Short mmCIF file of N, CA, C and O in Angstrom, two decimals:
data_model
loop_
_atom_site.label_atom_id
_atom_site.label_comp_id
_atom_site.label_asym_id
_atom_site.label_seq_id
_atom_site.Cartn_x
_atom_site.Cartn_y
_atom_site.Cartn_z
N MET A 14 32.74 50.15 49.40
CA MET A 14 31.24 49.48 49.21
C MET A 14 30.95 49.27 48.20
O MET A 14 30.71 50.00 47.01
N ILE A 15 30.06 48.20 48.11
CA ILE A 15 29.34 47.37 46.93
C ILE A 15 27.97 48.08 46.96
O ILE A 15 27.43 48.14 47.78
N LYS A 16 27.53 48.30 45.62
CA LYS A 16 26.24 48.92 45.32
C LYS A 16 25.66 48.08 44.74
O LYS A 16 25.97 47.54 43.69
N HIS A 17 24.02 47.91 44.66
CA HIS A 17 23.54 47.52 43.86
C HIS A 17 22.64 48.57 43.14
O HIS A 17 22.00 49.33 43.82
N LEU A 18 22.69 48.50 41.97
CA LEU A 18 21.90 49.14 41.20
C LEU A 18 20.45 48.45 40.01
O LEU A 18 21.64 47.23 39.58
N ASN A 19 19.39 48.45 40.27
CA ASN A 19 18.87 48.06 39.29
C ASN A 19 18.46 49.12 38.05
O ASN A 19 17.68 50.22 38.41
N ILE A 20 18.79 48.66 36.61
CA ILE A 20 18.88 49.73 35.70
C ILE A 20 17.89 49.18 34.74
O ILE A 20 18.12 48.37 34.26
N THR A 21 17.19 49.93 34.30
CA THR A 21 16.03 49.73 32.89
C THR A 21 16.84 50.81 31.55
O THR A 21 16.90 52.22 31.99
N VAL A 22 16.99 50.31 30.49
CA VAL A 22 17.31 50.74 29.56
C VAL A 22 16.61 50.61 28.41
O VAL A 22 15.92 49.65 27.97
N GLN A 23 16.17 52.16 27.91
CA GLN A 23 15.04 52.15 26.62
C GLN A 23 16.02 52.84 25.75
O GLN A 23 16.66 53.23 25.65
N GLY A 24 15.08 52.24 24.41
CA GLY A 24 15.70 52.81 23.11
C GLY A 24 15.81 51.78 21.97
O GLY A 24 14.99 50.63 22.26
N LYS A 25 16.65 52.03 21.33
CA LYS A 25 16.66 50.60 20.17
C LYS A 25 17.95 49.94 20.73
O LYS A 25 19.19 50.23 20.73
N VAL A 26 17.52 48.81 22.09
CA VAL A 26 18.78 48.24 22.54
C VAL A 26 18.43 46.60 22.22
O VAL A 26 19.33 46.25 23.12
N GLN A 27 17.43 46.26 21.19
CA GLN A 27 17.16 44.67 21.24
C GLN A 27 17.75 44.65 19.83
O GLN A 27 17.56 45.70 18.71
N GLY A 28 18.25 43.75 19.42
CA GLY A 28 19.04 43.07 18.54
C GLY A 28 20.11 44.17 17.96
O GLY A 28 20.30 43.97 16.64
N VAL A 29 20.73 44.40 18.59
CA VAL A 29 21.68 45.34 18.26
C VAL A 29 23.09 44.86 19.12
O VAL A 29 24.08 45.76 19.72
N SER A 30 23.03 43.81 20.14
CA SER A 30 23.90 43.24 20.80
C SER A 30 24.37 43.92 22.08
O SER A 30 25.61 43.55 22.92
N TYR A 31 23.14 44.40 22.85
CA TYR A 31 23.59 45.34 23.52
C TYR A 31 23.74 44.25 24.85
O TYR A 31 24.61 44.78 25.92
N ARG A 32 22.95 43.15 24.99
CA ARG A 32 23.29 42.11 26.21
C ARG A 32 24.71 41.61 26.12
O ARG A 32 25.14 41.42 27.08
N ALA A 33 25.31 41.53 24.87
CA ALA A 33 26.47 40.76 25.26
C ALA A 33 27.26 41.81 25.18
O ALA A 33 28.23 41.06 25.85
N THR A 34 27.40 43.05 24.91
CA THR A 34 28.34 44.06 25.12
C THR A 34 28.29 44.40 26.19
O THR A 34 29.69 44.69 26.90
N THR A 35 27.11 44.36 26.89
CA THR A 35 27.10 44.40 28.48
C THR A 35 27.78 43.62 28.98
O THR A 35 28.36 44.03 30.16
N LYS A 36 27.55 42.35 28.82
CA LYS A 36 28.26 41.33 29.60
C LYS A 36 30.20 41.04 29.46
O LYS A 36 30.67 41.43 30.49
N ALA A 37 30.64 41.95 28.00
CA ALA A 37 31.77 41.82 27.94
C ALA A 37 32.21 43.14 29.05
O ALA A 37 33.38 42.93 29.30
N VAL A 38 31.63 44.30 28.92
CA VAL A 38 31.89 45.36 29.54
C VAL A 38 31.79 45.20 31.09
O VAL A 38 32.59 45.72 32.11
N ALA A 39 30.80 44.70 31.62
CA ALA A 39 30.66 44.40 32.69
C ALA A 39 31.92 43.01 33.58
O ALA A 39 32.65 43.56 34.49
N ASP A 40 32.12 42.25 32.83
CA ASP A 40 33.16 41.66 32.92
C ASP A 40 34.62 42.27 32.79
O ASP A 40 35.77 42.18 34.32
N GLN A 41 34.89 43.23 32.13
CA GLN A 41 36.30 44.04 32.66
C GLN A 41 36.27 44.57 33.42
O GLN A 41 37.44 44.80 33.93
N LEU A 42 35.18 45.02 34.31
CA LEU A 42 35.12 46.19 35.01
C LEU A 42 34.85 45.33 36.32
O LEU A 42 35.01 46.09 37.58
N GLY A 43 34.39 44.26 36.13
CA GLY A 43 34.34 43.39 37.39
C GLY A 43 33.08 43.95 37.69
O GLY A 43 32.67 43.60 39.45
N VAL A 44 31.88 44.22 37.25
CA VAL A 44 30.42 44.13 37.52
C VAL A 44 30.15 42.80 37.84
O VAL A 44 30.04 42.03 36.84
N ARG A 45 29.55 42.67 38.53
CA ARG A 45 28.64 41.33 39.16
C ARG A 45 27.21 41.88 38.69
O ARG A 45 26.44 42.30 38.89
N GLY A 46 26.02 40.50 38.25
CA GLY A 46 24.78 40.42 38.11
C GLY A 46 24.14 40.09 36.86
O GLY A 46 24.75 38.95 36.56
N PHE A 47 23.41 40.59 36.26
CA PHE A 47 22.77 39.79 35.05
C PHE A 47 21.93 41.26 34.10
O PHE A 47 21.85 42.18 34.66
N VAL A 48 22.13 40.34 32.92
CA VAL A 48 21.04 41.49 31.95
C VAL A 48 20.22 40.69 31.05
O VAL A 48 20.22 39.70 30.79
N LYS A 49 18.89 41.07 31.15
CA LYS A 49 18.03 40.29 30.05
C LYS A 49 17.29 41.58 29.74
O LYS A 49 16.88 42.92 29.59
N ASN A 50 16.46 41.02 27.93
CA ASN A 50 15.25 41.88 27.70
C ASN A 50 14.07 41.99 28.44
O ASN A 50 14.01 41.22 28.89
N THR A 51 13.68 43.01 27.87
CA THR A 51 12.29 43.03 28.61
C THR A 51 10.93 42.98 27.37
O THR A 51 11.51 43.13 26.55
N GLU A 52 10.14 42.86 28.04
CA GLU A 52 8.95 42.52 26.99
C GLU A 52 8.98 44.00 26.14
O GLU A 52 7.95 43.91 25.11
N ASP A 53 8.89 45.05 26.98
CA ASP A 53 8.18 46.14 25.93
C ASP A 53 9.34 47.17 25.03
O ASP A 53 9.45 48.23 25.02
N GLY A 54 10.69 45.98 24.91
CA GLY A 54 11.52 46.35 23.84
C GLY A 54 12.98 47.02 24.47
O GLY A 54 13.75 47.49 23.98
N GLY A 55 12.73 47.41 25.84
CA GLY A 55 14.25 47.56 26.60
C GLY A 55 14.66 46.57 26.81
O GLY A 55 15.03 45.02 26.64
N VAL A 56 16.08 47.02 27.81
CA VAL A 56 17.04 46.13 28.36
C VAL A 56 16.64 46.28 30.11
O VAL A 56 17.03 47.64 30.41
N TYR A 57 16.98 45.01 30.61
CA TYR A 57 16.92 45.40 32.78
C TYR A 57 18.22 44.68 32.89
O TYR A 57 18.66 43.38 32.67
N ILE A 58 18.75 45.29 34.18
CA ILE A 58 20.32 44.67 34.27
C ILE A 58 19.95 44.92 35.86
O ILE A 58 19.67 46.00 36.67
N GLU A 59 20.49 44.29 36.65
CA GLU A 59 20.59 44.03 38.27
C GLU A 59 22.56 43.94 38.14
O GLU A 59 22.85 43.24 37.71
N ALA A 60 22.98 45.45 38.54
CA ALA A 60 24.60 45.31 38.89
C ALA A 60 25.12 45.60 40.27
O ALA A 60 24.40 46.19 41.04
N GLU A 61 26.14 44.54 40.30
CA GLU A 61 26.97 45.34 41.58
C GLU A 61 28.22 45.29 41.34
O GLU A 61 28.99 44.33 40.85
N ALA A 62 28.76 46.29 42.09
CA ALA A 62 30.25 46.89 41.89
C ALA A 62 30.24 47.86 42.62
O ALA A 62 29.82 48.41 43.64
N GLU A 63 31.49 48.31 43.14
CA GLU A 63 32.32 49.23 43.54
C GLU A 63 31.79 50.51 42.91
O GLU A 63 31.46 50.37 42.12
N SER A 64 31.47 51.67 44.02
CA SER A 64 30.96 52.73 43.28
C SER A 64 31.59 53.27 42.15
O SER A 64 30.78 53.79 41.19
N THR A 65 32.87 53.46 41.86
CA THR A 65 33.38 54.22 41.25
C THR A 65 33.36 52.83 39.59
O THR A 65 33.37 53.81 38.53
N LEU A 66 33.19 51.99 39.89
CA LEU A 66 33.17 51.43 38.67
C LEU A 66 32.11 51.01 38.13
O LEU A 66 31.80 50.82 37.30
N MET A 67 30.62 51.07 39.15
CA MET A 67 29.41 51.40 38.70
C MET A 67 29.24 52.74 38.53
O MET A 67 28.34 52.59 36.90
N ASP A 68 29.63 53.73 38.54
CA ASP A 68 29.67 54.54 37.54
C ASP A 68 30.28 54.73 36.11
O ASP A 68 29.44 55.14 35.06
N MET A 69 31.34 54.03 35.98
CA MET A 69 31.68 53.95 34.43
C MET A 69 31.04 52.76 34.19
O MET A 69 30.21 52.90 32.52
N PHE A 70 30.38 51.74 34.50
CA PHE A 70 29.46 50.82 33.95
C PHE A 70 28.00 51.80 33.62
O PHE A 70 27.81 51.71 32.53
N ILE A 71 27.41 52.83 34.26
CA ILE A 71 26.27 53.24 34.16
C ILE A 71 26.46 54.30 32.83
O ILE A 71 25.96 54.48 32.09
N GLU A 72 27.68 54.92 32.87
CA GLU A 72 28.15 55.68 31.70
C GLU A 72 28.03 54.64 30.13
O GLU A 72 27.41 55.51 29.35
N TRP A 73 28.56 53.99 30.72
CA TRP A 73 28.47 52.75 29.61
C TRP A 73 27.14 52.50 29.16
O TRP A 73 26.63 52.28 27.48
N CYS A 74 26.31 51.87 29.78
CA CYS A 74 25.12 51.60 29.82
C CYS A 74 24.39 53.14 28.66
O CYS A 74 23.28 52.44 28.05
N ASN A 75 24.72 54.10 28.98
CA ASN A 75 23.96 55.34 28.41
C ASN A 75 24.68 55.49 27.11
O ASN A 75 23.81 56.21 26.02
N GLU A 76 25.60 54.79 26.49
CA GLU A 76 25.97 54.81 25.10
C GLU A 76 25.60 53.55 24.46
O GLU A 76 25.29 53.47 23.34
N GLY A 77 25.95 52.21 25.35
CA GLY A 77 25.59 51.03 24.43
C GLY A 77 26.58 50.73 23.31
O GLY A 77 27.58 51.34 23.10
N PRO A 78 26.45 49.28 22.76
CA PRO A 78 27.19 49.46 21.46
C PRO A 78 26.80 50.42 20.39
O PRO A 78 25.87 50.86 20.70
N GLU A 79 27.99 50.12 19.75
CA GLU A 79 27.65 50.75 18.05
C GLU A 79 26.16 50.96 17.71
O GLU A 79 25.87 52.71 17.30
N ARG A 80 25.59 49.81 17.53
CA ARG A 80 24.37 50.18 16.78
C ARG A 80 23.27 50.73 17.72
O ARG A 80 22.05 50.49 16.89
N ALA A 81 23.13 50.55 18.92
CA ALA A 81 22.30 50.97 19.80
C ALA A 81 22.21 52.41 19.67
O ALA A 81 22.86 53.35 19.53
N ARG A 82 20.69 52.73 20.15
CA ARG A 82 20.27 54.41 19.82
C ARG A 82 19.73 54.25 21.48
O ARG A 82 18.72 54.42 21.89
N VAL A 83 20.32 54.70 22.75
CA VAL A 83 19.87 54.72 24.00
C VAL A 83 18.86 56.10 24.55
O VAL A 83 19.72 57.06 23.88
N THR A 84 17.75 56.30 24.93
CA THR A 84 17.02 57.01 24.78
C THR A 84 16.78 57.38 25.99
O THR A 84 16.68 58.55 26.73
N ALA A 85 17.04 56.81 27.01
CA ALA A 85 16.88 56.53 28.56
C ALA A 85 17.14 55.12 29.10
O ALA A 85 17.57 54.57 28.89
N VAL A 86 17.79 55.95 30.51
CA VAL A 86 18.45 55.20 31.50
C VAL A 86 18.06 55.34 33.11
O VAL A 86 18.56 56.45 33.31
N HIS A 87 17.18 54.43 33.35
CA HIS A 87 16.49 54.64 34.60
C HIS A 87 17.67 53.76 35.78
O HIS A 87 17.75 52.65 35.67
N THR A 88 18.08 53.87 37.09
CA THR A 88 18.38 53.66 37.89
C THR A 88 17.83 53.49 39.35
O THR A 88 17.48 54.43 39.62
N GLU A 89 17.81 52.34 40.41
CA GLU A 89 16.91 52.68 41.49
C GLU A 89 18.14 51.41 42.15
O GLU A 89 18.74 50.65 41.80
N GLU A 90 18.52 51.81 43.63
CA GLU A 90 19.36 51.64 44.72
C GLU A 90 18.25 50.12 44.72
O GLU A 90 17.21 50.33 45.24
N GLY A 91 19.33 49.26 45.34
CA GLY A 91 18.82 48.06 45.37
C GLY A 91 19.56 47.17 46.66
O GLY A 91 20.74 47.21 46.92
N ASP A 92 19.11 46.07 47.38
CA ASP A 92 19.70 45.60 48.51
C ASP A 92 20.99 44.89 47.58
O ASP A 92 20.66 44.04 46.80
N VAL A 93 21.77 44.45 47.84
CA VAL A 93 23.01 43.73 47.48
C VAL A 93 22.66 42.43 47.22
O VAL A 93 22.21 41.93 48.76
N LYS A 94 23.18 41.64 46.37
CA LYS A 94 22.71 40.12 46.47
C LYS A 94 23.78 39.44 46.64
O LYS A 94 23.55 38.08 46.10
N ASP A 95 24.99 39.73 46.20
CA ASP A 95 26.27 39.01 46.12
C ASP A 95 26.18 38.23 44.79
O ASP A 95 26.36 37.24 45.00
N TYR A 96 26.24 38.65 43.85
CA TYR A 96 26.21 37.94 42.67
C TYR A 96 27.60 37.47 42.56
O TYR A 96 28.51 37.52 43.10
N ARG A 97 27.64 36.03 42.11
CA ARG A 97 29.42 35.56 41.63
C ARG A 97 29.81 35.75 40.45
O ARG A 97 31.12 36.46 40.50
N ASN A 98 28.99 36.19 39.23
CA ASN A 98 29.08 36.78 37.59
C ASN A 98 28.67 37.75 37.52
O ASN A 98 27.44 37.95 37.86
N PHE A 99 28.67 37.82 36.19
CA PHE A 99 27.82 38.43 35.34
C PHE A 99 27.32 37.59 34.42
O PHE A 99 27.59 37.02 33.68
N GLU A 100 25.89 37.47 34.20
CA GLU A 100 25.26 36.76 33.46
C GLU A 100 24.31 37.05 32.06
O GLU A 100 23.64 38.40 32.49
N ILE A 101 24.10 36.66 31.02
CA ILE A 101 22.89 37.26 30.25
C ILE A 101 21.88 35.79 30.69
O ILE A 101 22.13 34.81 30.42
N VAL A 102 20.53 36.45 30.44
CA VAL A 102 19.40 35.94 31.11
C VAL A 102 18.88 35.59 29.53
O VAL A 102 18.22 37.03 29.12
N LYS A 103 18.60 34.75 28.98
CA LYS A 103 18.00 34.33 27.80
C LYS A 103 16.14 34.49 28.14
O LYS A 103 16.07 33.82 29.08
N LYS A 104 15.56 34.10 27.19
CA LYS A 104 13.78 33.90 27.22
C LYS A 104 14.00 32.43 27.31
O LYS A 104 14.94 31.76 27.11
N LYS A 105 13.01 32.21 28.52
CA LYS A 105 12.65 31.02 28.57
C LYS A 105 11.38 30.31 27.37
O LYS A 105 10.85 31.15 26.69
N ILE A 106 11.52 28.96 27.11
CA ILE A 106 10.95 28.88 26.22
C ILE A 106 9.85 28.05 26.92
O ILE A 106 10.15 26.87 27.50
N ALA A 107 8.28 28.26 26.32
CA ALA A 107 7.42 27.47 27.04
C ALA A 107 7.02 26.21 26.42
O ALA A 107 7.80 25.74 25.04
#
């Protein structure tokens, strides 16, 4: 069964290729959704995958790329949105 999680990651997760590496891991695992930076210095992810794949993805989110220092990962279940792929959401330019 497909599971949808809203994931908030805190710590040193901006400026360390967290979003790019998250996309690479998501693509490898077949996780769909998106990742973006938040204004408070964290990262927000919406992810959809089978439960066992999601467990592996969350495990990776707790580690992050080599230069990241993850201090907290919060997850909240949500409604499945049927994402087609995994994307990096960049900041909007005003």
